[in-house]
CSV table of C-alpha atoms in Angstrom, one decimal:
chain,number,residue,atom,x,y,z
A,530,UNK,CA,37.1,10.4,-26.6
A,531,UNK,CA,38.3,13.8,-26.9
A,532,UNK,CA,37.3,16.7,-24.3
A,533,UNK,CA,34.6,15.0,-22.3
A,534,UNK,CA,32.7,16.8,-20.5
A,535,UNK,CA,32.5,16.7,-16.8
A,536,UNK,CA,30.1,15.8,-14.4
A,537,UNK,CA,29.9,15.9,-11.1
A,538,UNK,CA,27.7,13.0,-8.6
A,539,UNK,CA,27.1,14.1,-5.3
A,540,UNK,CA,25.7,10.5,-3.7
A,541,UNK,CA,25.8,9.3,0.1
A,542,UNK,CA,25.6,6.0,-1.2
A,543,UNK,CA,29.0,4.8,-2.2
A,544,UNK,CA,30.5,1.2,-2.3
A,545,UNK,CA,31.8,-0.4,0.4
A,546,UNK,CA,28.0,0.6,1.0
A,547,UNK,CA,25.7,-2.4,-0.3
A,548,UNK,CA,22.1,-2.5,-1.3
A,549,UNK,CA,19.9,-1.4,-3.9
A,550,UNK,CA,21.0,2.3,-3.1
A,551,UNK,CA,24.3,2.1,-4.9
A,552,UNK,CA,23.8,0.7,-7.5
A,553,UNK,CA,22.3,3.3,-9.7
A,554,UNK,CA,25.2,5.8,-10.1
A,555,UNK,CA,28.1,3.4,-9.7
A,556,UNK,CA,26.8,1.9,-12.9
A,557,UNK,CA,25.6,5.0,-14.5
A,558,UNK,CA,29.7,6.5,-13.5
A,559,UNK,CA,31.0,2.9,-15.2
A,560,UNK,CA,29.2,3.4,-18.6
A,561,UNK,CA,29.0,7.7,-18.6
A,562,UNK,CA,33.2,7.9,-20.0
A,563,UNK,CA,31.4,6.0,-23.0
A,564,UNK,CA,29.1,8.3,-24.2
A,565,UNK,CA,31.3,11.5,-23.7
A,566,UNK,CA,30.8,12.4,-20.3
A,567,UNK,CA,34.0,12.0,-17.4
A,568,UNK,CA,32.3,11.9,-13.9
A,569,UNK,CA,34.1,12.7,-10.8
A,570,UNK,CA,31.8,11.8,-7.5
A,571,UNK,CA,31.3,13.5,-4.0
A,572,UNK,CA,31.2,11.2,-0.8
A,573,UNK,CA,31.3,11.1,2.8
A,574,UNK,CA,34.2,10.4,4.2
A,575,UNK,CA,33.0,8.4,7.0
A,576,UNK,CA,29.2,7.4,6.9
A,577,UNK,CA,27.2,5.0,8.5
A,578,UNK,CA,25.9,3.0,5.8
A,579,UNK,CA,23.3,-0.3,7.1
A,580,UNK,CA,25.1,-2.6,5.0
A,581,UNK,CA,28.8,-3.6,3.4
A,582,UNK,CA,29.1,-5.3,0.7
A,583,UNK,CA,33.1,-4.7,-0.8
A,584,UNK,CA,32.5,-6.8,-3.8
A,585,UNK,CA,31.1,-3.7,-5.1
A,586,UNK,CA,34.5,-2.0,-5.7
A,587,UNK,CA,35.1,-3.5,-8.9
A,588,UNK,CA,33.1,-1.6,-10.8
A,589,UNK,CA,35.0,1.2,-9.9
A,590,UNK,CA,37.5,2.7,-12.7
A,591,UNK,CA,40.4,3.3,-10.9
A,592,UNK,CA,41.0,6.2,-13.1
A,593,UNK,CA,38.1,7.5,-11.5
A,594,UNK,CA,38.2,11.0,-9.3
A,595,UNK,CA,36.4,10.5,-6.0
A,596,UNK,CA,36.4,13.0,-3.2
A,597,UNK,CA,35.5,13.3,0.6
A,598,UNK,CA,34.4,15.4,3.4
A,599,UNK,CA,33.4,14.0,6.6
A,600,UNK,CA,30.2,13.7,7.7
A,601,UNK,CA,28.3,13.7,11.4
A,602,UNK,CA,24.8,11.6,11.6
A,603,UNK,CA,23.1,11.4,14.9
A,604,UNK,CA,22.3,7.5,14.1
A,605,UNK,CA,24.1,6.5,17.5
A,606,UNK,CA,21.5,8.9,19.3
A,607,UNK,CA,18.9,7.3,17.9
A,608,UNK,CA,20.0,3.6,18.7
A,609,UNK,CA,20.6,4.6,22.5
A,610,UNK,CA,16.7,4.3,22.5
A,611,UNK,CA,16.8,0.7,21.4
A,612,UNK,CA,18.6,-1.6,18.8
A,613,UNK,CA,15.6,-1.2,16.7
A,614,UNK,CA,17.1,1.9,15.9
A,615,UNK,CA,19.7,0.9,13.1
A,616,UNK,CA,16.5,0.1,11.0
A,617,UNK,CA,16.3,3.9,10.5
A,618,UNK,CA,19.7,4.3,8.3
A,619,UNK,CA,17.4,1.9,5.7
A,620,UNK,CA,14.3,3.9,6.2
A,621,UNK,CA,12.7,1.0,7.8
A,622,UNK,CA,9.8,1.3,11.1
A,623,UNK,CA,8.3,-1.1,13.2
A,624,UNK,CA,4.8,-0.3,13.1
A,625,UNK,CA,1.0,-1.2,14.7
A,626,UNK,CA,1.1,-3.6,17.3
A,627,UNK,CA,5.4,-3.9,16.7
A,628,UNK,CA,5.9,0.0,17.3
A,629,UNK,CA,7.3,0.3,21.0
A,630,UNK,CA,7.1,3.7,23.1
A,631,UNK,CA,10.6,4.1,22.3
A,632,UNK,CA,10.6,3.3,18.6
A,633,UNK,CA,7.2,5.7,18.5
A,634,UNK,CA,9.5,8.7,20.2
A,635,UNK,CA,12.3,7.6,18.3
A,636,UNK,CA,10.1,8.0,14.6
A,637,UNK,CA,9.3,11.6,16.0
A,638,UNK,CA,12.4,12.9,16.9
A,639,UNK,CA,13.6,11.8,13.2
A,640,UNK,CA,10.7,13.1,11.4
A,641,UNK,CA,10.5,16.5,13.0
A,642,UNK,CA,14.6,17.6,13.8
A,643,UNK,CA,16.0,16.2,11.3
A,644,UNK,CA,14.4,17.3,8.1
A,645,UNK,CA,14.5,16.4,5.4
A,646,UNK,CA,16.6,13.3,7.1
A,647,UNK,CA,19.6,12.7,9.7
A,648,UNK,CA,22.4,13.2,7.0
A,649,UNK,CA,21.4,17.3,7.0
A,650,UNK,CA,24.6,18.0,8.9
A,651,UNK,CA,26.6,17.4,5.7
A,652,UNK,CA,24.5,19.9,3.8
A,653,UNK,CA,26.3,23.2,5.2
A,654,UNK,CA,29.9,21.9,5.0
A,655,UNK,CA,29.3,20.4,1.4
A,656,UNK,CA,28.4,23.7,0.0
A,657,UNK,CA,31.5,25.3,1.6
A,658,UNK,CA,33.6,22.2,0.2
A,659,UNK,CA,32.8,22.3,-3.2
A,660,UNK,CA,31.7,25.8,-3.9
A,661,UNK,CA,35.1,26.2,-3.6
A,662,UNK,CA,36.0,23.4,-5.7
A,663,UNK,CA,33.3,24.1,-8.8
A,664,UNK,CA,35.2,27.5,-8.6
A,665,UNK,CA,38.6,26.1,-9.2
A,666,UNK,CA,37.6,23.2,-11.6
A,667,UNK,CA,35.4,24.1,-14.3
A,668,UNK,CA,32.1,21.1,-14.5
A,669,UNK,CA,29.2,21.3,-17.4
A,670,UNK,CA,26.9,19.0,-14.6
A,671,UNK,CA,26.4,18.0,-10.8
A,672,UNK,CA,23.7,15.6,-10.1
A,673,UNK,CA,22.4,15.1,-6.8
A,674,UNK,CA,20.5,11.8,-6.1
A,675,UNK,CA,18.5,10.5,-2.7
A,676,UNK,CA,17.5,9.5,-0.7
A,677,UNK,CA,19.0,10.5,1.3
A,678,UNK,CA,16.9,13.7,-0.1
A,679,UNK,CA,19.4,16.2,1.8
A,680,UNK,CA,21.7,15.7,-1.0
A,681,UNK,CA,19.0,17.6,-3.1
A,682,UNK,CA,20.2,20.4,-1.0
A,683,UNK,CA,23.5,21.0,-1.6
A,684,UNK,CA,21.9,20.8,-5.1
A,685,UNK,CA,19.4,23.6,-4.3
A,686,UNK,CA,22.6,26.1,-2.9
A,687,UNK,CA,25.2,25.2,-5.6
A,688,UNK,CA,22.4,26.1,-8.3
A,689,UNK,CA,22.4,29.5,-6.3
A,690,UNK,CA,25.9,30.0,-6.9
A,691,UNK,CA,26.5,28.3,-10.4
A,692,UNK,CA,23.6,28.9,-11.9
A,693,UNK,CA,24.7,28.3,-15.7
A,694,UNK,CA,25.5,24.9,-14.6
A,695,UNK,CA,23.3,22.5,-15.0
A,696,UNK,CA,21.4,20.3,-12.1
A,697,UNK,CA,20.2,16.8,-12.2
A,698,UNK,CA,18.2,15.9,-9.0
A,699,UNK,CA,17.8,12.2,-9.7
A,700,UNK,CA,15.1,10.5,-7.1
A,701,UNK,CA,15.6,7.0,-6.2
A,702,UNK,CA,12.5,7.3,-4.4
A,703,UNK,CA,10.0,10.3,-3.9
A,704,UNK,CA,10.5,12.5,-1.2
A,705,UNK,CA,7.2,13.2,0.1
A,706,UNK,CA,4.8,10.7,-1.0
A,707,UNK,CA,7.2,7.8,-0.3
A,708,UNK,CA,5.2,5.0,1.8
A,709,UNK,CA,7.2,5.7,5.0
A,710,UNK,CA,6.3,9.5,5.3
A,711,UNK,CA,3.0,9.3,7.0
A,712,UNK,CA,4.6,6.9,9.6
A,713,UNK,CA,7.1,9.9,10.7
A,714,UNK,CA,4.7,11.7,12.6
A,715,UNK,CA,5.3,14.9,11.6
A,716,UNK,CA,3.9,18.4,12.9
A,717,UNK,CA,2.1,20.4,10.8
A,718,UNK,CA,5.1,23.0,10.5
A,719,UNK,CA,7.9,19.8,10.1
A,720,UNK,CA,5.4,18.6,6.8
A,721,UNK,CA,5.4,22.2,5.3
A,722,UNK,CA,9.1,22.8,5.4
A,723,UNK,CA,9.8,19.4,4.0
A,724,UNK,CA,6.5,20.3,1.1
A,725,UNK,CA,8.8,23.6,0.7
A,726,UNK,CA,12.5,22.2,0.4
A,727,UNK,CA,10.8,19.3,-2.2
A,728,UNK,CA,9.3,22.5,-4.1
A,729,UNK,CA,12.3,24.2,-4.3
A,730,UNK,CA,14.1,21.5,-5.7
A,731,UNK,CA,11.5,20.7,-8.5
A,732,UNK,CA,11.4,24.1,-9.5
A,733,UNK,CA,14.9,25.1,-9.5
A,734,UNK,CA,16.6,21.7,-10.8
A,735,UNK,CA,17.2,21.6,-14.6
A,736,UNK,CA,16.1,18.0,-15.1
A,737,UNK,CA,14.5,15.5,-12.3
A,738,UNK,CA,14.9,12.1,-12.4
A,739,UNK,CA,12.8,9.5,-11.2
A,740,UNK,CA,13.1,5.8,-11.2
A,741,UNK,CA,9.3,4.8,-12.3
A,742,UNK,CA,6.6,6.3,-15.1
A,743,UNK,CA,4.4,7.2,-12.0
A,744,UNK,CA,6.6,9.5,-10.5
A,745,UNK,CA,8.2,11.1,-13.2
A,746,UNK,CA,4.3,12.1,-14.2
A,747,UNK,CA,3.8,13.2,-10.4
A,748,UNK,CA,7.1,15.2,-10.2
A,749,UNK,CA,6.1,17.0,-13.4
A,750,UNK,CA,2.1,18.1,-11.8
A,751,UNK,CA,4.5,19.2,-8.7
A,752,UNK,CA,6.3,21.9,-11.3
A,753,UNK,CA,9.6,19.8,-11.9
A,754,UNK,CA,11.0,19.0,-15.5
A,755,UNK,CA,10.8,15.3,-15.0
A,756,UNK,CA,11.6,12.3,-16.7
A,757,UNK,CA,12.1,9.0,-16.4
A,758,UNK,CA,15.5,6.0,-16.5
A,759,UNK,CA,14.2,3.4,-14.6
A,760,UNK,CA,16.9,1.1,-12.9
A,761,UNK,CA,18.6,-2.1,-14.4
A,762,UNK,CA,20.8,-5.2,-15.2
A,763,UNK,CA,24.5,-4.7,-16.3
A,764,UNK,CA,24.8,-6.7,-19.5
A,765,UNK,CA,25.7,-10.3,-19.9
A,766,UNK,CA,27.7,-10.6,-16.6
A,767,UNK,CA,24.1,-10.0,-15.1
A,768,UNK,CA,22.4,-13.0,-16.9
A,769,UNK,CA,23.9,-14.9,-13.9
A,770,UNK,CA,24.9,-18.1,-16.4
A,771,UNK,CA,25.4,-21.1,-14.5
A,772,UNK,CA,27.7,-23.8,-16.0
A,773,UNK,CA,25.2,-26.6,-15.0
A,774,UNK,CA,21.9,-25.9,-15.1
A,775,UNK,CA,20.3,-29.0,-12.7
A,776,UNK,CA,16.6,-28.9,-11.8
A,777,UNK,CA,16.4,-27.7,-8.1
A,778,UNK,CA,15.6,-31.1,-5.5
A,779,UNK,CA,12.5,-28.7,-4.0
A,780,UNK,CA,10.1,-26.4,-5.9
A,781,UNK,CA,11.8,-23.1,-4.8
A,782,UNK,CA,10.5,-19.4,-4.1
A,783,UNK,CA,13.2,-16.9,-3.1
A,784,UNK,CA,13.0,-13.3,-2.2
A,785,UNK,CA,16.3,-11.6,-2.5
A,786,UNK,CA,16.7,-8.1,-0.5
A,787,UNK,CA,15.6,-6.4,2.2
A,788,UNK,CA,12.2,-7.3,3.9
A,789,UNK,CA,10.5,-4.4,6.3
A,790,UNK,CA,7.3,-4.7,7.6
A,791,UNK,CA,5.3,-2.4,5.1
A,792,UNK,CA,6.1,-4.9,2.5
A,793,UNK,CA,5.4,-7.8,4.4
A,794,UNK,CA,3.0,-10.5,1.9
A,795,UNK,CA,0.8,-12.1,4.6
A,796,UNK,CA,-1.6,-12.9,2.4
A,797,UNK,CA,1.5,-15.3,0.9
A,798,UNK,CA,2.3,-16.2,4.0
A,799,UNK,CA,-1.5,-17.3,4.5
A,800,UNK,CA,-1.8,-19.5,1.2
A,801,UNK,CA,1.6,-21.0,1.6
A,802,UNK,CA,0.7,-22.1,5.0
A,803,UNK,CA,-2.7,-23.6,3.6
A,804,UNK,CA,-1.1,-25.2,0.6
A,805,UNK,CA,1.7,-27.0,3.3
A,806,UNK,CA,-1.3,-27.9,5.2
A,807,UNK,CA,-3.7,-29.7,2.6
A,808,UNK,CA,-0.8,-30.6,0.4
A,809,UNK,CA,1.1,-33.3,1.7
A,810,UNK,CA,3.8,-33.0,-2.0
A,811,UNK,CA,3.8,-29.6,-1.6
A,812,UNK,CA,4.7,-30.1,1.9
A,813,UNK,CA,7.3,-32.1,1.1
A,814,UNK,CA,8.8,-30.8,-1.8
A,815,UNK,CA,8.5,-26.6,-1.1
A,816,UNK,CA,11.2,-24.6,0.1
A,817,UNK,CA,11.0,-20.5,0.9
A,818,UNK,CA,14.1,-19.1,0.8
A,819,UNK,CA,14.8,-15.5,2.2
A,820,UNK,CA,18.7,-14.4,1.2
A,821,UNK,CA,18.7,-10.9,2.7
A,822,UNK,CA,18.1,-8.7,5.7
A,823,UNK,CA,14.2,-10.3,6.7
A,824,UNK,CA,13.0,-8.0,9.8
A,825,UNK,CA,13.3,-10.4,12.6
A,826,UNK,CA,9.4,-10.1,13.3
A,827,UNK,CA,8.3,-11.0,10.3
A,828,UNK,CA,11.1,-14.2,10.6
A,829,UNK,CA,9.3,-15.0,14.2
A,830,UNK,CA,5.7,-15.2,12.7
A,831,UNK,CA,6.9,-17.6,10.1
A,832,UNK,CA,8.5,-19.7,12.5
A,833,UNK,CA,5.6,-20.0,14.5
A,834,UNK,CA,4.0,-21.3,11.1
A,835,UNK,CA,2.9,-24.5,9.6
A,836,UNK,CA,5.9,-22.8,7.2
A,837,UNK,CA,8.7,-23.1,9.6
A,838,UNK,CA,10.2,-26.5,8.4
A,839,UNK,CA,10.0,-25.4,4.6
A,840,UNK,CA,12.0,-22.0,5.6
A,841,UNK,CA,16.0,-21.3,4.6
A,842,UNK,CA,17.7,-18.5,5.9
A,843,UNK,CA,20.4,-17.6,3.8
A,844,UNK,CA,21.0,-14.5,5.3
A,845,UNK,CA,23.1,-11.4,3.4
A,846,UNK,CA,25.4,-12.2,0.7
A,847,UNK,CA,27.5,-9.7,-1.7
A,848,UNK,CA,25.3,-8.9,-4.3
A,849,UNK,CA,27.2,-11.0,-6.9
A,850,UNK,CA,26.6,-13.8,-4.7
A,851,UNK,CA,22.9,-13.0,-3.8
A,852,UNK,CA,22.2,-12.8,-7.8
A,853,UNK,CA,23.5,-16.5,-8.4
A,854,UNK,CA,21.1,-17.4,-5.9
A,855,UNK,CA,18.5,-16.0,-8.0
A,856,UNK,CA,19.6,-18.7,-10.6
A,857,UNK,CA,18.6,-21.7,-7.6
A,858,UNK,CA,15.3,-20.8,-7.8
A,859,UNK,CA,11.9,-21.4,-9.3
A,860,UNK,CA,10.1,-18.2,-8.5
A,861,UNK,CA,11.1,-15.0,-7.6
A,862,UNK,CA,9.2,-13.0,-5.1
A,863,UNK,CA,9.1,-9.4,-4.7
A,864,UNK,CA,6.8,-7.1,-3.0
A,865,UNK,CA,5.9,-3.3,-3.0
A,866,UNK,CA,3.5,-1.1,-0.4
A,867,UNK,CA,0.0,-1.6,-0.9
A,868,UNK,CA,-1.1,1.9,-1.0
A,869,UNK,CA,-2.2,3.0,-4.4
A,870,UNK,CA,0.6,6.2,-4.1
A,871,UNK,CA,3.2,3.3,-4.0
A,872,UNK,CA,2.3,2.3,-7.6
A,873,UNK,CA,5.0,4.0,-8.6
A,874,UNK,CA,7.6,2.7,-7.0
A,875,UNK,CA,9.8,0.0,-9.3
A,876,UNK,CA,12.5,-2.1,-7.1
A,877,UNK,CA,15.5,-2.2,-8.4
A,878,UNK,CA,15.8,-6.2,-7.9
A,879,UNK,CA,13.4,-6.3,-11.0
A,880,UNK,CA,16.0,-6.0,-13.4
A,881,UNK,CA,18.4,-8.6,-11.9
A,882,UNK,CA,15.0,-11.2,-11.7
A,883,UNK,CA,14.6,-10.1,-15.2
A,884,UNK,CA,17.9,-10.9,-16.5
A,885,UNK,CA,17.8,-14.3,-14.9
A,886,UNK,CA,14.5,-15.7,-17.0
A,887,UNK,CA,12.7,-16.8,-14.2
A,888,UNK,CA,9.3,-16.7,-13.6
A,889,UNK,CA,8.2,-13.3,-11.1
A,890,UNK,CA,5.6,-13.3,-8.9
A,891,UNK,CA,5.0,-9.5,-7.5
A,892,UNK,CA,2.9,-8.1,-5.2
A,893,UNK,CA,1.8,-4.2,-4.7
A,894,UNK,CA,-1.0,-2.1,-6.1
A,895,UNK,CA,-3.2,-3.0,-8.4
A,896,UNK,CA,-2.0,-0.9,-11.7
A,897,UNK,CA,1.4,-0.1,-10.6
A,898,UNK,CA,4.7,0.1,-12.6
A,899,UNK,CA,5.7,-3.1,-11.8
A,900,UNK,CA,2.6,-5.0,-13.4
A,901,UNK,CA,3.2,-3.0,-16.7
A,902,UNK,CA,7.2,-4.0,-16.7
A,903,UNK,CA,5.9,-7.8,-16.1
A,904,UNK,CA,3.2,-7.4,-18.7
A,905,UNK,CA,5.4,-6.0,-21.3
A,906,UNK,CA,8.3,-8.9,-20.6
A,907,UNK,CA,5.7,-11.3,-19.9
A,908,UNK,CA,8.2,-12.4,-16.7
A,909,UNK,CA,5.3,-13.0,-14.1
A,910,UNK,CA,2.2,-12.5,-12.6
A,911,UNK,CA,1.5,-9.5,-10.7
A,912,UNK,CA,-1.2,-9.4,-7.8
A,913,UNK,CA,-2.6,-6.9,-5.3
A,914,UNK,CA,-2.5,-8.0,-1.6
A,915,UNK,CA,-6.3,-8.9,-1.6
A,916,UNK,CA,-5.8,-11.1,-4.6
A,917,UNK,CA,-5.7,-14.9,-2.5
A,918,UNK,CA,-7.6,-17.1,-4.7
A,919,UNK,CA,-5.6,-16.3,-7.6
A,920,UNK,CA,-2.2,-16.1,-6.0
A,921,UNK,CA,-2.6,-19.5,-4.8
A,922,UNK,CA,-4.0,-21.0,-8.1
A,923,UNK,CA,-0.9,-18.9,-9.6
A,924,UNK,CA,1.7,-21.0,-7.1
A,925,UNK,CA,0.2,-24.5,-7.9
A,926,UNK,CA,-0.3,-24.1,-11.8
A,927,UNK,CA,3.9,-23.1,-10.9
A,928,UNK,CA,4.0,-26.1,-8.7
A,929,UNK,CA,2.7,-28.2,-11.1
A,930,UNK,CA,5.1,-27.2,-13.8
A,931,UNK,CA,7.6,-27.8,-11.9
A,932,UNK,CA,6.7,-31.2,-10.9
A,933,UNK,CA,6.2,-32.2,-14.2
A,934,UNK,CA,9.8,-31.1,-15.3
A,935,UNK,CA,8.2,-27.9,-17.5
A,936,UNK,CA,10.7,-25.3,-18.9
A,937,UNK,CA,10.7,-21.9,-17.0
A,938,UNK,CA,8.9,-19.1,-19.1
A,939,UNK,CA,12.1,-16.8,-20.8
A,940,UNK,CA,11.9,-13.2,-20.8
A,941,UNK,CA,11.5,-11.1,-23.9
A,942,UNK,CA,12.1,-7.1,-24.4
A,943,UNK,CA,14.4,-6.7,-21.4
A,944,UNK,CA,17.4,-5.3,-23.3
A,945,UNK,CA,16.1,-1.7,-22.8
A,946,UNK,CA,16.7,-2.4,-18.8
A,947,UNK,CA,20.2,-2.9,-19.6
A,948,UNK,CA,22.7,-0.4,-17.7
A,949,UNK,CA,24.3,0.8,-20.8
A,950,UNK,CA,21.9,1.5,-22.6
A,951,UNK,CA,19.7,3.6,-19.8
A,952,UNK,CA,23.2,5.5,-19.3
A,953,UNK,CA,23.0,6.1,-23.3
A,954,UNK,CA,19.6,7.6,-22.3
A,955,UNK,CA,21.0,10.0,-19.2
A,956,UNK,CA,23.8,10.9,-22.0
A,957,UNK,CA,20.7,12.3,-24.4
A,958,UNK,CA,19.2,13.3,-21.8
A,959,UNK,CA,22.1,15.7,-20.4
């Protein structure tokens, strides 16, 4: 295509980093070239991402501008307090009963010096960086995207100096009412400047992003110009196709990702354990299967379980890896917060459980993004975390299906999930 225009993606998150974090721009950079637009992305030079995951790379053109500054994060501060620590980089806590005096100080000192997070120290040499560099080449775009929401503030400064140019400050997840902020025990003055800095960036960002139809609609009563382009699947590669599709040997339920404790299902936990121990072919033929980070508490309850026998550990895998897995299974668990202001949130591991066809079991609030997605696709069943009696006649009408050899339920509407065409929608949009 002649005379793209030029955009320019100012991310933290950046394979070799792995997680759901990444994936966003890398694929909205892969498909952008196609609908007229040539990015070139901003990274740190040396960050401290929670997890690797190389495979990644190949979804990076290798025509592709990408450029660096270093950056300073005072992670290995906070991990001299305890190895608990490193859960901060993933915006994971321990909390009640699990929340030491050190992890307790350590939550403070990160909510209340660091705002709005511990990558802030790459704000003030990013601006010099590329203020420099918009000057000498000429960009239509820059899009900012967090968390890490400090990004939004190099946003905030270049629109000060460019301000023809337009801003995107896409949000992976909100800033404020994410789940996690009332655990950061903040002072009255460290919650007004970070109310202040997420004003700022509403009101002076052309477009704002969000992931789910609940925060787009909250962004927009908070003064921003908000839409929404959910996350996704890419294509066909992301339909996962085995070559032999064999029924599994054990009724299987897998939950692919990252497990903290705010999202922890213990009323799952509960019925699974009472189903293993009145159900002696359920017993026998049930296997849970985590592949992921699972917080190590949450993996020490279960083990102390009627549950412990029917648990595999697969532990991280690349992603490419981790969504073949997805294929092995029979149901496909993911959770959300149970706080109604978490209704919005959509995790990103949706798509890739939609793409595969198999049956979704989700819990979260009651009307939340995720039961509308489900309803509308008619992947899976939905539940609130007070919700036992159905849940459990939800796993053994599952169980049952299974047993009696039943074809999995297929998906229907997904293509509007896919990559390319959600990019084709950040194309319009821009």
């Amino acid at each position: 295509m002649n005379n793209p225009k030029k955009i320019l993606i100012i991310t933290y998150y950046w394979p070799p980093a792995g997680g759901p974090g990444v994936q966003r721009w890398l694929k909205f950079v892969k498909y952008l070239p196609e609908f007229g637009w040539k990015p070139t992305v901003f990274i740190p030079e040396n960050p401290s991402y929670p997890i690797i995951d190389e495979t990644l790379k190949k979804d990076i053109s290798k025509d592709l501008e990408v450029i660096k500054t270093k950056i300073w994060e005072p992670y290995q501060l906070a991990e001299l307090f305890g190895k608990d620590n490193k859960k901060f980089k993933a915006g994971q806590f321990d909390v009640g009963t699990n929340q030491s005096f050190k992890s307790k100080l350590s939550i403070w000192v990160r909510g209340n010096f660091f705002v709005p997070d511990a990558r802030v120290f790459w704000v003030k040499p990013s601006v010099k960086y590329l203020k420099k560099y918009l000057k000498e080449n000429e960009f239509e775009a820059i899009v900012t995207t967090g968390p890490p929401h400090s990004m939004h503030l190099i946003g905030l400064e270049l629109k000060k100096e460019f301000p023809n140019m337009k801003w995107i400050a896409d949000f992976r997840d909100p800033w404020t009412e994410i789940s996690y902020y009332k655990h950061l025990k903040l002072s009255k003055s460290s919650d007004e400047k970070h109310r202040s800095l997420e004003r700022q960036v509403f009101e002076n960002a052309d477009i704002t992003l969000a992931t789910s139809y609940s925060d787009a609609e909250n962004f927009r009563k908070k003064g921003a110009n908000a839409f929404c382009i959910t996350n996704g699947f890419d294509g066909v590669e992301s339909k996962f196709e085995i070559k032999e599709k064999t029924r599994n040997s054990k009724f299987t339920l897998s939950y692919i990702g990252v497990l903290e404790q705010l999202r922890n299902p213990t009323v799952l936990w509960n019925i699974l354990n009472d189903l293993i121990v009145e159900n002696e072919t359920f017993k026998n033929d049930f296997e849970m299967k985590f592949v992921g980070r699972i917080d190590d508490k949450i993996l020490n309850q279960l083990e102390s379980s009627a549950l412990k026998d029917s648990i595999k550990n697969v532990g991280y895998l690349s992603h490419s890896d981790a969504n073949a897995e997805m294929n092995y299974s029979d149901l496909l668990l993911m959770t959300n917060f149970p706080e109604d202001s978490s209704k919005g949130i959509i995790p990103g591991k949706i798509f890739e459980y939609l793409a595969t066809g198999k049956t979704i079991i989700s819990f979260g609030p009651e009307k939340s993004d995720v039961k509308k997605i489900l309803e509308e696709t008619k992947a899976g069943k939905h539940f609130s975390y007070d919700d036992a009696d159905s849940v459990k006649q939800f796993i053994l009408q599952k169980f049952e299906e299974w047993n009696n050899g039943e074809e999995i339920i297929q998906t229907q509407n997904i293509e509007q999930f896919s990559r390319k065409n959600l990019t084709k929608k950040l194309a319009e949009l821009l």
